[in-house]
GROMACS .gro file of C-alpha atoms in nm:
model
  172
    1UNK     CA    1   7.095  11.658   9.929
    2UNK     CA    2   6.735  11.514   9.867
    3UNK     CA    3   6.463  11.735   9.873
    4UNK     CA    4   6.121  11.630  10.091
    5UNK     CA    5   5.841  11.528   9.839
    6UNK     CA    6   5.634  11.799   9.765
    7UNK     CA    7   5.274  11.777   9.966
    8UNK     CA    8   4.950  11.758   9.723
    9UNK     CA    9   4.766  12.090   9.803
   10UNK     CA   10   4.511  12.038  10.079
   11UNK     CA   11   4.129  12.049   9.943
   12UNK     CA   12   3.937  12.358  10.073
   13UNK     CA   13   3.719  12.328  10.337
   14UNK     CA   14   3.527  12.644  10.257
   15UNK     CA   15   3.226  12.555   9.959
   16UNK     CA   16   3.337  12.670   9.633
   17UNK     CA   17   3.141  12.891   9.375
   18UNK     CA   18   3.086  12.562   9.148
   19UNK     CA   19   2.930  12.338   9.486
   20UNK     CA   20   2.616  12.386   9.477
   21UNK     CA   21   2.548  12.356   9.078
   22UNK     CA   22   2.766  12.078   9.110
   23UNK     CA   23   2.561  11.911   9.445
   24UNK     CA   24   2.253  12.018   9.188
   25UNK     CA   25   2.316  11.763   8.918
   26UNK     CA   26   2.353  11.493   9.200
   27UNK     CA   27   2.045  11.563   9.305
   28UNK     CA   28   1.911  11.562   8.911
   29UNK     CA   29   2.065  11.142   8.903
   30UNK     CA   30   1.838  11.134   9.290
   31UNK     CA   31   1.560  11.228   9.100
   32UNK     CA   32   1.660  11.012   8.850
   33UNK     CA   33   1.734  10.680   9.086
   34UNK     CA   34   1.346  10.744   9.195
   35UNK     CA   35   1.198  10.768   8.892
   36UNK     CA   36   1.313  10.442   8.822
   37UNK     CA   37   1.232  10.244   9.117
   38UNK     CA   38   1.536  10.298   9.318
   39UNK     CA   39   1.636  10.504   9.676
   40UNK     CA   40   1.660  10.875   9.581
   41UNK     CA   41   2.026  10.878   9.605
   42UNK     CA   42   2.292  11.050   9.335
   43UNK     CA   43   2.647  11.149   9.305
   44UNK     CA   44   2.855  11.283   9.076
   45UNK     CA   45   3.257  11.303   9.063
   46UNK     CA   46   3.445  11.636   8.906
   47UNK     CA   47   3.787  11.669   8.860
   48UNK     CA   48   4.009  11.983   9.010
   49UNK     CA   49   3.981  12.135   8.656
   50UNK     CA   50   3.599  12.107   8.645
   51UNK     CA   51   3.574  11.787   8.429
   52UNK     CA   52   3.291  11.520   8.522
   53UNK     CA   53   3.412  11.211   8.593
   54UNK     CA   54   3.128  11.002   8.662
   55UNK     CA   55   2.810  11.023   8.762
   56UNK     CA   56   2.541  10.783   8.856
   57UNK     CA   57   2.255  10.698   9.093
   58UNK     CA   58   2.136  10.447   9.325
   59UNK     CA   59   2.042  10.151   9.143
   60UNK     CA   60   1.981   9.880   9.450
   61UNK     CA   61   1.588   9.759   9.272
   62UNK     CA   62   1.702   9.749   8.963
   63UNK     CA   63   2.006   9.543   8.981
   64UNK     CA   64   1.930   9.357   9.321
   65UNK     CA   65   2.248   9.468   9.423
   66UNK     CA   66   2.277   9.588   9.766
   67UNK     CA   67   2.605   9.758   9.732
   68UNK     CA   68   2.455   9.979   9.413
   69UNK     CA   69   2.480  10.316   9.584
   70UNK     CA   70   2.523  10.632   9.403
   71UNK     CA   71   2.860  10.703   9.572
   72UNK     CA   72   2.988  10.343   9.470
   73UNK     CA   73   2.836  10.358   9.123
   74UNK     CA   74   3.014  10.670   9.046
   75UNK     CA   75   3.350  10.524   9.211
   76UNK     CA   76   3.302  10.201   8.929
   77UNK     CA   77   3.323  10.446   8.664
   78UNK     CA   78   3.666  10.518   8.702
   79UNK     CA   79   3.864  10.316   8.504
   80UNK     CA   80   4.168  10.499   8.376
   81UNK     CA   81   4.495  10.555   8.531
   82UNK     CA   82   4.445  10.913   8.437
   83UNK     CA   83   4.134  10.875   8.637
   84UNK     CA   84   4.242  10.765   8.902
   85UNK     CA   85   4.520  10.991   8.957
   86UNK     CA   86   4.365  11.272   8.961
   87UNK     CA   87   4.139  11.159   9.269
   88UNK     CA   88   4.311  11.320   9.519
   89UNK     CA   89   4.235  11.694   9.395
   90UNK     CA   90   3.872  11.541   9.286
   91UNK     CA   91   3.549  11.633   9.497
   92UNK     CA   92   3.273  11.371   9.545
   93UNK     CA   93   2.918  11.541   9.538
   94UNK     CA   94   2.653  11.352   9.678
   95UNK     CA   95   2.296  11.425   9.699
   96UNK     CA   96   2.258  11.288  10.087
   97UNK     CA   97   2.517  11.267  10.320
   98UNK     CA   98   2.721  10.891  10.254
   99UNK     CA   99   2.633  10.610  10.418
  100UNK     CA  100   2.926  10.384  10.614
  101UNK     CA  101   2.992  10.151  10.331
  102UNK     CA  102   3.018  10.463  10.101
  103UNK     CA  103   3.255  10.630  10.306
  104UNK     CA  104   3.487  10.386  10.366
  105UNK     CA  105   3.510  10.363   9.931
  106UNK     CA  106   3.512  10.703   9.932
  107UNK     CA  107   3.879  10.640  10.209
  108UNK     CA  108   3.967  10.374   9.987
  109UNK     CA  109   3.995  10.599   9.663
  110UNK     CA  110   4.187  10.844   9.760
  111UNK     CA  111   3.878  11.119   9.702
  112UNK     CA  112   3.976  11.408   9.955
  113UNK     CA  113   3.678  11.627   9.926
  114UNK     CA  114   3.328  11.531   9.966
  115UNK     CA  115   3.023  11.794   9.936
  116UNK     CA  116   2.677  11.661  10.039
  117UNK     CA  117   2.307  11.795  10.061
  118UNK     CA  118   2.132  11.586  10.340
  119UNK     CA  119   2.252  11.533  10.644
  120UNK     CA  120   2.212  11.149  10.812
  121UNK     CA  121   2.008  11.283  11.063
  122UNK     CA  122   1.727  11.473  10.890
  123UNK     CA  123   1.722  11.150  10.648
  124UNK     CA  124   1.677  10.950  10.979
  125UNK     CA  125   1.390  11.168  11.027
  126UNK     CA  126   1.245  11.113  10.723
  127UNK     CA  127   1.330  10.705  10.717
  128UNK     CA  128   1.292  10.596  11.049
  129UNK     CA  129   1.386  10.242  11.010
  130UNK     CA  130   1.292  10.176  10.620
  131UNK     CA  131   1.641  10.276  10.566
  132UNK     CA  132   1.994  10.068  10.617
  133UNK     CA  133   2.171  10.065  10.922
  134UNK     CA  134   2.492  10.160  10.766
  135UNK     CA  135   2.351  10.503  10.709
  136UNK     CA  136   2.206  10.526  11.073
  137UNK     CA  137   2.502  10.406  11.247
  138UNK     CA  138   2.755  10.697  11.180
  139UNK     CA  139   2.825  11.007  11.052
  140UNK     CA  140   3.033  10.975  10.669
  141UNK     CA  141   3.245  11.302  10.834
  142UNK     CA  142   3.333  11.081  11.190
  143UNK     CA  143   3.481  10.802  10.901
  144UNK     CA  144   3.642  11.021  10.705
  145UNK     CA  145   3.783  11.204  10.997
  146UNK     CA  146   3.999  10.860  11.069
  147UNK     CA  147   4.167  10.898  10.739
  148UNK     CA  148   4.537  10.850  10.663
  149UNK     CA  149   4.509  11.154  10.492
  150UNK     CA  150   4.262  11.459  10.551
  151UNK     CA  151   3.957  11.419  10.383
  152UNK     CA  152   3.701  11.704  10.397
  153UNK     CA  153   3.348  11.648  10.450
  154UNK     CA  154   3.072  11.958  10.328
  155UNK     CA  155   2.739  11.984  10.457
  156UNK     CA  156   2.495  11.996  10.454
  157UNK     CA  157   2.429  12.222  10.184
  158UNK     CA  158   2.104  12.316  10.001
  159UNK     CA  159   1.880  12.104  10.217
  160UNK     CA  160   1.539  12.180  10.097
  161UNK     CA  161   1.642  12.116   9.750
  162UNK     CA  162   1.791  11.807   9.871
  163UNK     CA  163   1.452  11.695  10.017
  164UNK     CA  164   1.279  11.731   9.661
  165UNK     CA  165   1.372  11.367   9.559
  166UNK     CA  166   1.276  11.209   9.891
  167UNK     CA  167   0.932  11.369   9.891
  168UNK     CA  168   0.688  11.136   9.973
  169UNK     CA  169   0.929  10.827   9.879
  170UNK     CA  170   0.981  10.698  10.280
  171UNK     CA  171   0.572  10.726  10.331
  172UNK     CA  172   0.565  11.062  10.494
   0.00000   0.00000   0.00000
C-alpha cells in the first residue's frame, strides 16, 4: 500500500515575533532605493530557519528597467537549487504592499507567505496617478488568493514606519 505524500506545513497566517524586524530591514533597502534615485520600494526574502536570502530594492532609474522592483530583484537573487527549494516555507517581506506584476512572480516562485507594510490604497493616496497602474489595479492578496496553492498575504503592518521612505517623494 502507498502512502499519500506528505502535505508541506501551511505558512501561518498570524505575524510572527521576527515580522516586523524582518518588514524593518525592507524598509532600510526603501530608504535605500530613494536615496539613490529610485521608487521607495524594498524587500527582503528569509528562509523558515531565519536565513536571508536576498534582499534588494527598487532600482527602475538606475537601470531603466521597468520590471526592477524590489520584490523581483530579490526573486533574481535566487540562484541555487537549495534556494529555491526552500521557497515554499520562505516569507517575502516587502516594504509596500506588491504590485500585480510582483505578485504574480511572487505565484510563480512558489513563495507562500508574504508580509507587507503599506497597503495599495494608502500608497494610492499618497501617488495619485505618478504611480503604475499595476499597483492601482488590484490588491497583491485578491492575486494571491487565486493561487494553486495557499499563499498568505500580511498587512499591513507598521504603517507609519512604512511611510518614512515615501515622505515627501510623490510631492505631498
Amino acid at each position: 500500500m502507498t502512502l499519500p505524500a506528505p502535505h508541506p506545513p501551511q505558512p501561518s497566517l498570524a505575524p510572527q515575533a521576527r515580522d516586523e524586524d524582518l518588514l524593518r530591514l525592507a524598509f532600510q533597502w526603501a530608504a535605500t532605493a530613494r536615496a539613490r534615485g529610485n521608487r521607495p520600494f524594498g524587500a527582503v526574502i528569509v528562509a523558515a530557519d531565519g536565513q536571508l536570502l536576498a534582499e534588494a530594492y527598487c532600482n527602475i532609474s538606475e537601470s531603466g528597467d521597468c520590471t526592477g522592483h524590489a520584490e523581483i530583484n530579490a526573486l533574481r537573487q535566487l540562484r541555487t537549487p537549495a534556494q529555491l527549494e526552500s521557497l515554499a516555507q520562505a516569507t517575502l517581506y516587502a516594504s509596500a504592499e506588491p504590485c500585480m506584476m510582483c505578485a504574480g512572480a511572487i505565484l510563480c516562485s512558489g513563495i507562500r507567505r508574504v508580509v507587507f507594510g503599506l497597503a495599495n490604497d494608502h500608497l494610492r493616496q499618497l501617488c495619485g496617478q505618478r504611480i503604475d497602474s499595476f499597483r492601482s489595479s488590484m490588491a497583491a492578496a485578491e492575486l494571491l488568493a487565486l493561487a494553486p496553492q495557499p499563499i498568505v498575504c500580511i498587512g499591513p503592518l507598521l504603517t507609519e514606519e512604512a511611510l518614512e521612505p515615501h515622505a515627501g517623494y510623490w510631492g505631498n
